[in-house]
Amino acid sequence: MIEVGEDGRTWLLSGPTSGYALRLTDRDELLHLHWGPRITLADAEALAAQPLPAERSFESRLDGHEEYPVEGGRRFVRPALSVRGAGVRGSEWRFAEAATEREELRLHFTDAVHRLSITLVYRTRGDVIERFAVLRHDGPADAPALELLRADSATWTLPARDQWRLSQLHGRWAAESRLVRADLTYGEQVIGSRRGHTGHQHLPWVALDAEGATEEHGEVYGCALAWSGSWRICVGRLPDGTVQITGGQGHDDSGQELLAPGAQVVTPVFAGLWSDGGFGGASRAWHAYQRAHVIPDAAEPRPVLYNSWEATRFDISEEQQRTLAGKAAALGVELFVVDDGWFGRRVSDRAGLGDWTPAPDRFPGGLKPLADEVHALGMRFGIWVEPEMVNPDSDLYRAHPDWVQHQPGRERTEFRNQLVLNLAREDVREHLWEQLDALLSSAPIDYVKWDFNRCFSDAGWPGEPYPQRIWNAHVHALYGLLDRLRAAHPAVAFESCSGGGGRVDLGILSRTDQVWTSDNTDPLDRLAVQHGFGQLHPARVMAAWVTDSPNTQLNGRVSTLRFRFVSALAGVLGIGGDLTRWSAEELAEAADWVTLYKEIRPVVQLGDLHRLRPPSEPLSAIQYVHGDETVVLAWLRAQSYGEEPPRLRLKGLDPTAAYVCQDTGKTHRGAVLLHHGLRTGLRGDLDAAVFRFRRV
Ligand code: GLA
């Protein structure tokens, strides 16, 4: 809901529990008034009546108070907007008009010198507010282009508090989204990606709490960026203690754009959430927001998949895939995915990327015979692609060596023997569309795992003037391709992968159905990765595979099938082991786990997540609650001194209700589960269990 003050210059945006207010002064300064619990319009007006601090020679009265600080004038904070016109830098705007619809507020400003129109957009989505900016060159056709040196999506301002704590999700390949939390000091802390994709190093998210929030209590502010290219979020603590969070596309100068007369740039959404339910409440609100407003068809649970990558690597054949498909179907798998190696001369990572036609030696009749067989087995059929890349050893590269990002006269840097296609080029985009559309039309393909296995390093476009559009245009081209493919093949689901979790953000999630969380499938390492991932993103998109033991991919850890399954049951279950080497007992056990997963799937994928104990503890556990049903997943890393692991105090239950355990048939009192807890019976090292309860 959006309310407007009597003079039309104060706005109050209200979510179910939260409020956000801003005020336009008579000098057209757009000031931040409030972000926090719900307030009334009268409260907002009272805040608006409070004068700004007096100006002193070394301090600006505006710093820390503006909704979208621009470069220039009496400001020393990090500008969200920095523009260079013909010989003039910075911005000075006049207010033009405001437009409000039920859930959207648009504030229009104009800079007369640049002939730049600046629109700040706010949308309420429950307690999440989506913000972005639209910048348009309104000058005559023969006016010089404007250089957008920086155009952030939004600046978020937090209330004054004595001390703030910053939570972030850091990582690297095979160790993504690990949560760290530390006091915020004065100055600026910058996270981001200079890599052309979201990156494994940070999820584009921060959370701040000031008064020692816990998992279930306290105020938490969070901001998350919906962008899948290079990005930057800056958390700044100003001299007076105020915190501002500024974020948007591009890092350093990679986001710069030339804005021609008549052209406009729409920044990605930078979403903000206030919650007073602690870190757990904030996560549940983020999850609900993504299921309701971001993820396509989020009410539909995702199928159990099989993927042979870890089992076969590049050594694949139609016959072997048929054998695996038969074994997977017998386990109850619902979606069979052929990973890398089915196309071109792709027998290793040295060749074939770019040639998206089935390898005649491995799939002589194309993909259709295998897809038909997979369908006959009652499963859906999926394939792996990496469309934005090319190996120098490929027909595509031999035909179009100029289609890759490169700097003239310099080395074309390879990672994993591959180069990045320049998707800013129309011909490249059109080629990819034709190839992928033909591929999806050539066989009954239901699922595409879309990978991205190297970062940008030579992001140049010979012959194009600087600033080159290559960085942002690549992401728009990727989004455009996905949108076009989804429209033309509406039954096909897409998975975002980038060497595991290198491209996970609200932007890609609005056009993919799930993400590959990490190449690390070790079930214990995964608990930490999933703990971080779930701070922001819901289980509904978090793909998790059960693979072989010892873990062949990374660390050689040995774990039981039980432990591996219970770890993977926390997300969208997949199986990625070499089923031809699993014993009859293992296959039978796996089939039982898949059956169990299908029963708990709506609770896991669509329910509310409660983190009971973090994976840093010897005993860790999570709980999902969906209607009358609840599922607890518990993992014991190591038992010490023969002591019984602590009881798990459940959450989200009705203390006055009774709950029947679906495995033992025993009835438990809600109040007892909440206040005294559940005995897990876990023992030894790497033990795990699932508990299912239904309200009586
Ligand atoms: C990436 C993905 C893996 C697999 C390989 C194939 O590393 O993360 O899951 O698809 O590529 O080359």
XYZ file of C-alpha atoms and ligand atoms in Angstrom:
708
model
C 0.000 0.000 0.000
C 1.219 3.518 -0.793
C -0.050 6.684 0.940
C 0.737 10.255 -0.061
C 0.916 13.240 2.290
C -1.407 16.200 1.888
C 1.063 18.378 -0.020
C 1.900 15.486 -2.359
C 5.541 15.422 -1.266
C 5.616 12.722 1.425
C 5.136 9.051 0.561
C 4.609 6.086 2.849
C 4.990 2.552 1.521
C 3.605 -0.145 3.787
C 4.072 -3.908 3.754
C 2.315 -6.327 6.111
C 4.757 -5.537 8.927
C 7.089 -2.896 7.516
C 7.038 0.738 6.513
C 9.167 2.955 4.293
C 8.818 6.720 3.993
C 10.414 9.465 1.913
C 9.980 13.191 1.482
C 10.664 15.707 -1.227
C 11.776 19.056 0.192
C 10.830 22.386 -1.365
C 14.368 22.391 -2.808
C 13.560 19.079 -4.565
C 15.892 17.113 -2.318
C 14.564 13.571 -1.975
C 15.100 12.612 1.649
C 14.861 9.274 3.326
C 12.591 9.349 6.395
C 12.007 5.830 7.596
C 12.639 2.136 6.969
C 11.516 -0.257 9.655
C 8.276 -1.253 11.359
C 4.942 0.010 10.034
C 4.235 3.629 10.840
C 1.340 5.946 10.033
C 1.333 8.799 7.579
C 1.183 11.149 10.580
C 4.408 9.557 11.869
C 6.013 10.058 8.470
C 4.895 13.705 8.432
C 6.348 14.162 11.909
C 9.663 12.772 10.700
C 9.482 15.057 7.672
C 9.069 18.060 9.970
C 12.348 17.317 11.766
C 15.042 19.596 10.370
C 18.193 18.186 8.825
C 21.365 18.805 10.811
C 22.799 22.262 10.282
C 25.365 22.594 7.573
C 28.965 23.092 8.694
C 31.972 23.890 6.621
C 33.224 20.307 6.461
C 29.948 18.407 6.564
C 27.035 18.202 4.197
C 23.541 18.342 5.652
C 22.386 15.950 2.933
C 24.894 13.141 3.446
C 23.226 10.061 4.848
C 19.744 11.475 4.287
C 19.157 11.169 0.560
C 17.298 8.430 -1.270
C 19.521 8.513 -4.337
C 22.611 10.664 -3.901
C 23.902 11.917 -7.228
C 27.392 13.121 -7.998
C 27.947 16.834 -7.514
C 26.769 19.577 -5.197
C 27.019 19.454 -1.414
C 27.609 15.716 -1.138
C 30.553 13.588 -0.149
C 28.948 10.158 0.072
C 29.291 7.553 -2.642
C 27.088 8.724 -5.502
C 24.503 6.324 -6.865
C 24.504 8.280 -10.120
C 27.452 9.710 -11.952
C 26.948 11.199 -15.423
C 29.249 13.015 -17.824
C 27.797 15.112 -20.641
C 29.543 17.388 -23.103
C 32.052 19.017 -20.803
C 29.824 18.775 -17.702
C 29.932 16.220 -14.965
C 27.490 15.443 -12.160
C 23.757 15.971 -11.865
C 21.357 18.604 -10.595
C 17.751 17.595 -10.804
C 14.372 19.274 -10.556
C 11.319 17.300 -9.540
C 8.911 16.758 -12.433
C 6.104 14.528 -11.183
C 5.093 11.545 -9.098
C 2.896 8.657 -10.162
C 1.467 6.124 -7.744
C -0.342 2.928 -8.427
C -1.453 0.461 -5.793
C 1.994 -1.061 -5.295
C 4.272 1.202 -7.292
C 5.651 4.696 -6.825
C 7.497 6.471 -9.625
C 9.285 9.749 -9.008
C 10.418 11.672 -12.079
C 13.239 14.202 -12.096
C 15.013 16.036 -14.871
C 18.514 17.407 -15.230
C 18.215 20.375 -17.615
C 21.916 20.586 -18.483
C 22.252 16.926 -19.485
C 18.654 16.698 -20.728
C 18.538 13.575 -18.612
C 15.328 12.202 -17.145
C 15.749 10.224 -13.950
C 12.931 8.050 -12.674
C 13.190 6.343 -9.307
C 10.839 3.394 -8.962
C 9.625 1.712 -5.759
C 7.444 -1.401 -5.662
C 6.098 -3.061 -2.560
C 6.103 -6.857 -2.626
C 5.010 -7.906 0.835
C 7.691 -6.603 3.156
C 10.197 -6.504 0.291
C 10.607 -3.238 -1.601
C 11.970 -3.451 -5.125
C 13.841 -0.364 -6.249
C 15.401 0.576 -9.565
C 16.107 3.634 -11.695
C 15.295 4.532 -15.292
C 17.629 7.013 -17.028
C 16.666 8.511 -20.367
C 18.463 10.953 -22.643
C 15.778 13.482 -23.589
C 17.983 15.692 -25.738
C 17.506 16.268 -29.488
C 18.671 13.617 -31.933
C 21.888 15.489 -32.717
C 22.867 15.999 -29.053
C 26.014 14.235 -27.902
C 25.596 10.992 -26.026
C 25.770 11.024 -22.228
C 28.270 8.829 -20.448
C 26.710 6.937 -17.577
C 29.782 6.450 -15.415
C 27.765 4.815 -12.658
C 24.057 4.194 -12.333
C 23.248 2.255 -9.196
C 19.814 0.808 -8.703
C 19.232 2.293 -5.274
C 20.756 3.591 -2.079
C 19.260 2.146 1.100
C 19.542 4.133 4.304
C 19.414 2.511 7.729
C 18.425 4.282 10.943
C 21.071 5.603 13.302
C 22.239 2.927 15.753
C 25.324 2.632 17.933
C 26.768 -0.398 16.196
C 25.920 -2.425 13.120
C 26.796 -5.976 12.183
C 27.194 -7.065 8.570
C 26.288 -10.539 7.320
C 27.457 -11.692 3.906
C 27.767 -14.851 1.840
C 31.297 -15.362 0.600
C 32.903 -18.258 -1.203
C 34.808 -19.608 -4.152
C 34.386 -22.487 -6.554
C 33.119 -25.602 -4.717
C 32.718 -23.618 -1.490
C 29.959 -21.147 -2.252
C 27.626 -19.076 -0.083
C 29.236 -19.427 3.320
C 27.835 -17.090 5.920
C 30.092 -14.643 7.756
C 29.000 -12.022 10.247
C 31.160 -9.230 11.667
C 30.907 -5.758 13.149
C 30.764 -2.978 10.612
C 33.430 -0.352 11.049
C 33.581 3.183 9.654
C 34.263 3.639 5.980
C 33.115 1.526 3.065
C 33.005 -2.211 2.625
C 32.637 -3.244 -1.007
C 31.615 -6.635 -2.326
C 30.924 -7.546 -5.909
C 32.129 -9.268 -9.029
C 34.486 -8.051 -11.760
C 33.996 -11.310 -13.630
C 31.065 -10.747 -15.977
C 28.877 -13.145 -13.983
C 27.478 -13.055 -10.455
C 30.509 -14.998 -9.232
C 31.204 -17.665 -6.620
C 32.886 -15.102 -4.374
C 29.808 -13.301 -3.046
C 26.094 -13.648 -3.437
C 24.763 -10.151 -4.195
C 23.195 -9.845 -0.766
C 23.985 -8.224 2.558
C 22.141 -8.207 5.868
C 22.588 -5.761 8.711
C 21.498 -5.945 12.291
C 22.202 -3.467 15.037
C 21.055 -4.941 18.292
C 22.339 -8.487 18.251
C 19.607 -10.134 16.223
C 19.345 -13.881 16.689
C 17.911 -16.582 14.494
C 14.392 -15.858 15.758
C 14.467 -12.351 17.229
C 15.508 -8.865 16.352
C 15.516 -6.438 13.479
C 17.334 -7.430 10.303
C 17.741 -5.329 7.155
C 18.630 -7.112 3.925
C 19.401 -6.011 0.373
C 19.727 -8.251 -2.689
C 20.554 -7.345 -6.258
C 18.790 -8.899 -9.261
C 21.723 -8.951 -11.676
C 23.774 -11.751 -13.231
C 26.795 -9.820 -14.494
C 29.492 -7.811 -12.785
C 28.075 -5.907 -9.830
C 28.967 -3.929 -6.768
C 27.365 -3.396 -3.403
C 28.933 -0.871 -1.082
C 28.043 -0.773 2.601
C 29.173 2.551 3.986
C 29.242 3.687 7.597
C 29.310 7.459 7.591
C 31.047 9.655 10.153
C 27.778 10.097 12.099
C 27.236 6.335 12.230
C 24.516 6.209 9.574
C 24.715 3.251 7.218
C 23.973 3.473 3.510
C 23.965 0.539 1.116
C 24.410 1.397 -2.529
C 24.340 -1.229 -5.234
C 23.999 -1.848 -8.902
C 25.325 -3.384 -12.063
C 28.998 -3.080 -12.975
C 32.137 -2.973 -10.887
C 34.848 -0.350 -11.331
C 34.103 1.054 -14.786
C 32.654 -2.109 -16.340
C 29.050 -0.974 -15.989
C 29.556 2.254 -17.894
C 27.240 2.958 -20.794
C 26.832 5.541 -23.514
C 23.333 6.950 -23.526
C 22.364 8.240 -26.959
C 19.519 10.743 -27.403
C 16.210 8.921 -27.006
C 17.863 5.897 -25.376
C 17.234 4.732 -21.853
C 18.850 2.468 -19.307
C 16.767 0.550 -16.802
C 18.874 -0.593 -13.873
C 18.330 -4.006 -12.306
C 16.175 -4.281 -9.200
C 17.901 -3.822 -5.858
C 15.462 -5.303 -3.363
C 15.332 -4.424 0.320
C 13.686 -6.210 3.212
C 13.118 -5.230 6.818
C 12.135 -7.965 9.226
C 11.821 -8.106 12.982
C 11.794 -11.895 13.031
C 15.551 -12.296 13.315
C 17.663 -13.933 10.615
C 15.189 -16.795 10.326
C 12.248 -14.454 9.836
C 14.200 -12.474 7.252
C 15.025 -15.657 5.321
C 11.408 -16.801 5.364
C 10.293 -13.402 4.069
C 12.902 -13.506 1.270
C 11.803 -17.031 0.359
C 8.120 -16.092 0.295
C 8.927 -13.063 -1.872
C 10.872 -15.144 -4.396
C 8.205 -17.847 -4.557
C 5.475 -15.225 -5.066
C 7.230 -12.672 -7.299
C 10.505 -13.951 -8.757
C 10.707 -17.683 -9.528
C 8.591 -18.886 -12.464
C 5.818 -21.361 -11.520
C 7.157 -21.547 -7.997
C 4.063 -23.302 -6.669
C 4.992 -26.344 -8.775
C 7.431 -28.631 -6.990
C 10.553 -29.625 -8.916
C 11.120 -33.242 -9.975
C 13.825 -35.616 -8.696
C 16.582 -35.669 -11.289
C 19.472 -37.882 -12.256
C 22.671 -36.435 -13.779
C 25.650 -38.579 -14.751
C 28.377 -35.905 -14.752
C 30.247 -37.154 -11.700
C 29.780 -40.764 -12.775
C 30.945 -40.528 -16.386
C 32.531 -37.111 -16.962
C 33.141 -36.793 -20.735
C 33.180 -40.501 -21.394
C 29.561 -40.852 -22.479
C 27.656 -42.879 -25.053
C 24.025 -43.436 -25.888
C 24.180 -47.043 -24.692
C 25.681 -46.080 -21.342
C 23.109 -43.291 -20.868
C 20.317 -45.779 -21.600
C 21.697 -48.115 -18.940
C 21.874 -45.264 -16.421
C 18.387 -44.106 -17.384
C 17.001 -47.578 -16.689
C 18.664 -47.641 -13.274
C 17.525 -44.098 -12.476
C 13.922 -44.838 -13.452
C 13.926 -47.861 -11.156
C 14.846 -45.554 -8.268
C 11.860 -43.324 -8.949
C 13.820 -40.545 -10.670
C 11.554 -38.200 -12.662
C 14.004 -36.259 -14.841
C 17.089 -37.687 -16.567
C 19.738 -35.166 -17.586
C 22.610 -35.801 -20.005
C 25.417 -33.494 -18.925
C 28.457 -32.307 -20.872
C 29.843 -34.428 -23.725
C 26.878 -35.159 -26.015
C 27.710 -32.610 -28.758
C 30.339 -31.749 -31.347
C 33.793 -33.187 -30.749
C 33.380 -32.807 -27.019
C 35.405 -35.735 -25.657
C 37.230 -33.490 -23.201
C 37.072 -29.847 -22.163
C 39.517 -29.016 -24.971
C 37.010 -29.051 -27.848
C 33.453 -28.775 -29.030
C 31.905 -25.845 -27.114
C 29.936 -23.832 -29.644
C 28.884 -26.804 -31.802
C 25.453 -27.631 -30.419
C 24.652 -30.674 -32.525
C 24.782 -34.234 -31.177
C 28.110 -36.026 -31.653
C 27.544 -38.542 -34.471
C 29.892 -41.116 -32.944
C 28.160 -41.022 -29.556
C 24.563 -40.249 -30.571
C 24.274 -41.517 -34.164
C 20.524 -40.880 -34.370
C 20.718 -37.550 -32.548
C 19.214 -37.102 -29.082
C 15.695 -38.182 -29.987
C 16.118 -41.969 -29.572
C 17.514 -41.498 -26.049
C 14.905 -38.864 -25.197
C 12.156 -41.208 -26.384
C 13.529 -44.025 -24.291
C 13.760 -41.771 -21.232
C 10.152 -40.739 -21.775
C 9.120 -44.386 -22.219
C 10.712 -45.017 -18.832
C 8.366 -42.390 -17.393
C 10.962 -39.637 -16.933
C 11.479 -36.214 -18.427
C 14.605 -35.626 -20.504
C 17.206 -32.885 -20.038
C 20.520 -31.772 -21.545
C 23.492 -29.614 -20.610
C 24.566 -26.585 -22.670
C 27.030 -23.736 -22.268
C 25.899 -21.360 -25.027
C 27.914 -18.259 -24.105
C 31.236 -20.056 -24.630
C 33.366 -21.489 -27.391
C 36.462 -23.679 -27.543
C 39.052 -22.465 -30.062
C 38.912 -26.073 -31.271
C 35.343 -25.878 -32.592
C 33.659 -25.332 -35.935
C 32.054 -22.179 -34.570
C 35.352 -20.566 -33.649
C 37.010 -21.589 -36.906
C 34.137 -19.905 -38.772
C 33.907 -16.803 -36.559
C 37.110 -16.051 -34.650
C 35.936 -12.445 -34.312
C 32.858 -13.465 -32.326
C 34.728 -13.779 -29.037
C 35.484 -11.044 -26.550
C 39.072 -9.973 -27.138
C 41.427 -7.033 -27.284
C 43.101 -6.480 -30.646
C 46.736 -7.574 -30.704
C 46.564 -9.174 -27.274
C 46.454 -12.750 -26.062
C 43.013 -14.350 -25.938
C 43.103 -15.620 -22.388
C 41.680 -19.089 -21.970
C 40.205 -20.653 -18.868
C 39.203 -24.308 -19.158
C 40.350 -23.979 -22.795
C 37.468 -21.701 -23.649
C 36.721 -18.152 -24.763
C 33.635 -16.022 -24.097
C 31.367 -15.180 -27.010
C 30.549 -11.517 -27.371
C 26.795 -11.597 -26.799
C 26.615 -7.838 -27.233
C 26.838 -8.615 -30.981
C 23.502 -9.035 -32.698
C 24.853 -11.753 -35.043
C 26.095 -13.818 -32.101
C 22.763 -13.512 -30.319
C 20.855 -14.493 -33.430
C 23.139 -17.457 -34.042
C 22.653 -18.708 -30.480
C 18.906 -18.303 -30.715
C 18.795 -20.308 -33.951
C 21.050 -23.058 -32.592
C 19.184 -23.440 -29.314
C 15.725 -23.158 -30.833
C 16.670 -25.842 -33.377
C 18.133 -28.014 -30.632
C 14.996 -27.791 -28.488
C 12.890 -28.556 -31.555
C 15.061 -31.530 -32.615
C 14.123 -33.832 -29.750
C 11.600 -33.913 -26.915
C 13.779 -31.981 -24.461
C 12.127 -30.927 -21.199
C 15.021 -29.418 -19.304
C 18.152 -27.408 -20.004
C 21.072 -27.077 -17.619
C 22.643 -23.796 -18.772
C 26.258 -23.520 -17.684
C 28.877 -20.734 -17.675
C 32.340 -22.024 -16.880
C 34.741 -19.116 -16.975
C 34.874 -15.447 -16.056
C 35.346 -12.536 -18.446
C 38.970 -11.496 -18.778
C 39.446 -9.872 -22.201
C 36.110 -8.111 -22.420
C 36.873 -6.138 -25.535
C 34.959 -5.551 -28.760
C 37.430 -4.404 -31.422
C 36.222 -1.407 -33.397
C 33.551 -0.334 -30.890
C 33.990 3.033 -29.180
C 34.492 3.182 -25.427
C 32.722 2.800 -23.105
C 31.821 -0.504 -24.752
C 28.439 -1.988 -23.940
C 29.916 -5.456 -23.690
C 29.402 -6.055 -19.951
C 25.800 -5.080 -19.353
C 24.744 -6.038 -22.879
C 25.967 -9.588 -22.298
C 23.591 -10.001 -19.372
C 20.673 -8.454 -21.250
C 21.426 -10.803 -24.160
C 21.469 -13.797 -21.823
C 18.154 -12.701 -20.287
C 16.726 -12.059 -23.746
C 17.751 -15.516 -24.987
C 16.272 -17.230 -21.960
C 13.058 -15.218 -22.247
C 12.748 -15.984 -25.947
C 13.453 -19.692 -25.486
C 10.993 -19.922 -22.608
C 8.313 -18.240 -24.709
C 8.931 -20.510 -27.702
C 9.289 -23.686 -25.597
C 7.074 -23.050 -22.582
C 7.263 -26.622 -21.309
C 11.059 -26.542 -21.001
C 12.540 -25.855 -17.572
C 15.948 -24.207 -17.131
C 18.660 -24.621 -14.528
C 21.257 -21.911 -13.940
C 24.743 -23.278 -13.416
C 28.125 -21.625 -13.437
C 30.674 -24.175 -12.318
C 28.168 -24.793 -9.513
C 26.826 -21.655 -7.843
C 28.610 -18.972 -9.860
C 25.414 -17.431 -11.205
C 22.828 -17.325 -8.456
C 20.914 -14.075 -8.012
C 17.379 -12.706 -8.187
C 17.863 -11.766 -11.855
C 18.645 -15.245 -13.135
C 16.085 -16.744 -10.755
C 13.315 -14.788 -12.427
C 13.897 -16.807 -15.611
C 15.211 -20.182 -14.450
C 13.501 -22.911 -12.479
C 16.345 -23.994 -10.204
C 20.073 -23.493 -9.753
C 23.052 -25.786 -9.351
C 24.120 -24.866 -5.860
C 27.729 -26.058 -5.969
C 29.998 -28.517 -7.765
C 30.848 -29.681 -4.276
C 28.531 -32.614 -3.610
C 30.218 -33.708 -0.408
C 27.242 -34.021 1.952
C 28.980 -32.473 4.942
C 30.498 -29.509 3.066
C 27.081 -29.016 1.520
C 25.470 -28.349 4.889
C 27.477 -25.121 5.220
C 26.849 -24.132 1.604
C 23.122 -24.794 1.991
C 23.036 -22.924 5.299
C 24.347 -19.835 3.513
C 22.259 -20.298 0.375
C 19.085 -20.540 2.469
C 19.739 -17.175 4.109
C 18.385 -15.682 0.908
C 17.079 -18.314 -1.502
C 14.432 -20.990 -0.932
C 14.845 -24.771 -1.087
C 12.560 -24.765 -4.127
C 15.514 -23.739 -6.337
C 18.418 -25.351 -4.458
C 19.515 -28.431 -6.406
C 21.278 -31.048 -4.262
C 22.645 -34.376 -5.506
C 23.521 -37.613 -3.815
C 26.805 -38.815 -5.322
C 29.318 -41.587 -4.709
C 31.268 -42.344 -1.565
C 34.144 -41.837 -1.194
C 33.345 -38.444 -2.729
C 35.114 -38.740 -6.080
C 34.707 -35.093 -6.957
C 36.601 -33.370 -4.185
C 37.687 -34.585 -0.821
C 37.458 -38.364 -0.722
C 35.179 -38.277 2.328
C 33.375 -41.498 3.087
C 29.772 -41.207 4.236
C 26.716 -43.429 4.383
C 23.998 -43.298 1.797
C 21.733 -42.180 4.631
C 23.895 -39.150 5.415
C 24.215 -38.226 1.759
C 20.467 -38.478 1.199
C 19.438 -36.559 4.293
C 21.846 -33.771 3.259
C 20.332 -33.612 -0.235
C 16.718 -33.909 0.976
C 17.032 -30.300 2.159
C 16.688 -29.007 -1.405
C 15.625 -30.209 -4.843
C 16.787 -33.811 -4.710
C 18.997 -35.195 -7.449
C 21.178 -38.250 -7.823
C 24.570 -37.972 -9.435
C 26.412 -41.176 -8.549
C 27.542 -43.997 -10.822
C 24.485 -46.215 -10.413
C 26.141 -49.056 -12.303
C 28.460 -49.441 -9.320
C 25.828 -49.218 -6.587
C 24.989 -52.572 -4.962
C 21.474 -54.015 -5.002
C 21.106 -52.990 -1.331
C 22.241 -49.437 -2.076
C 19.823 -49.181 -4.994
C 16.982 -50.471 -2.824
C 17.846 -48.014 -0.063
C 18.089 -45.161 -2.572
C 14.639 -46.032 -3.955
C 13.232 -45.794 -0.417
C 14.807 -42.362 0.070
C 13.368 -41.147 -3.236
C 9.924 -42.376 -2.151
C 10.310 -40.560 1.159
C 11.457 -37.410 -0.627
C 8.378 -37.375 -2.833
C 6.245 -37.496 0.308
C 8.023 -34.612 2.017
C 8.690 -32.639 -1.156
C 5.844 -30.114 -0.832
C 6.914 -29.385 2.734
C 10.593 -28.961 1.787
C 10.157 -27.075 -1.466
C 7.164 -24.906 -0.563
C 7.324 -24.737 3.224
C 8.824 -22.270 5.674
C 12.431 -22.911 6.656
C 13.436 -22.845 10.313
C 17.126 -23.310 11.030
C 17.250 -25.149 14.338
C 21.030 -25.426 14.761
C 23.762 -24.216 12.390
C 26.196 -26.598 10.648
C 29.053 -25.146 12.676
C 27.649 -27.195 15.593
C 28.325 -30.932 15.910
C 24.561 -31.462 15.694
C 22.845 -29.323 13.100
C 19.245 -29.362 11.955
C 16.648 -27.576 9.887
C 12.888 -27.806 9.849
C 10.341 -27.091 7.147
C 6.739 -26.250 8.028
C 3.958 -26.358 5.471
C 0.356 -26.243 6.668
C -0.187 -29.073 9.133
C 2.991 -30.875 8.173
C 6.514 -30.438 9.350
C 9.782 -32.154 8.473
C 12.982 -32.090 10.507
C 16.342 -32.971 8.954
C 19.152 -33.515 11.450
C 22.840 -34.238 10.960
C 25.391 -35.279 13.571
C 28.925 -34.514 12.458
C 30.634 -36.211 15.370
C 29.560 -37.430 18.752
C 31.912 -36.737 21.643
C 32.415 -38.533 24.958
C 29.472 -40.792 24.292
C 27.191 -37.906 25.216
C 23.692 -37.761 23.855
C 23.428 -34.958 21.280
C 21.249 -32.057 22.422
C 17.519 -32.214 21.872
C 16.140 -30.261 18.961
C 13.695 -27.568 19.960
C 11.315 -27.328 17.041
C 9.854 -24.094 15.725
C 6.783 -22.847 13.935
C 4.418 -25.310 15.668
C 1.195 -24.666 17.568
C 1.953 -25.229 21.265
C -1.644 -26.218 21.928
C -1.744 -28.836 19.178
C -0.586 -32.440 19.076
C 1.605 -33.820 16.315
C 1.861 -37.409 15.230
C 5.223 -38.692 14.065
C 4.582 -40.381 10.739
C 7.415 -42.826 11.175
C 6.708 -44.101 14.693
C 3.005 -43.294 14.951
C 3.766 -41.694 18.327
C 1.946 -38.508 19.299
C 3.943 -35.497 20.544
C 2.643 -32.358 22.242
C 3.407 -29.159 20.338
C 4.417 -27.374 23.540
C 6.822 -30.197 24.415
C 8.453 -30.203 20.973
C 8.789 -26.414 21.129
C 10.049 -26.007 24.667
C 11.743 -29.277 25.554
C 12.649 -30.616 22.165
C 12.950 -33.810 20.223
C 15.470 -36.546 20.962
C 17.150 -37.452 17.709
C 18.758 -40.727 18.712
C 21.708 -39.843 16.458
C 25.038 -41.513 17.309
C 28.638 -41.725 16.219
C 30.065 -39.796 13.275
C 28.157 -38.548 10.233
C 24.762 -39.798 11.327
C 21.540 -38.254 10.037
C 17.792 -38.599 10.362
C 14.464 -37.339 9.042
C 11.432 -36.773 11.280
C 7.983 -36.166 9.849
C 5.094 -34.855 11.911
C 1.513 -34.085 11.069
C -0.757 -31.976 13.215
C -3.567 -34.075 14.635
C 30.410 -27.369 -14.644
C 29.173 -27.785 -13.868
C 29.169 -29.287 -13.671
C 29.243 -29.962 -15.014
C 30.461 -29.494 -15.786
C 30.470 -30.049 -17.192
O 31.553 -27.520 -13.891
O 29.099 -27.126 -12.658
O 28.018 -29.688 -12.975
O 28.083 -29.689 -15.730
O 30.506 -28.083 -15.866
O 31.577 -29.652 -17.918
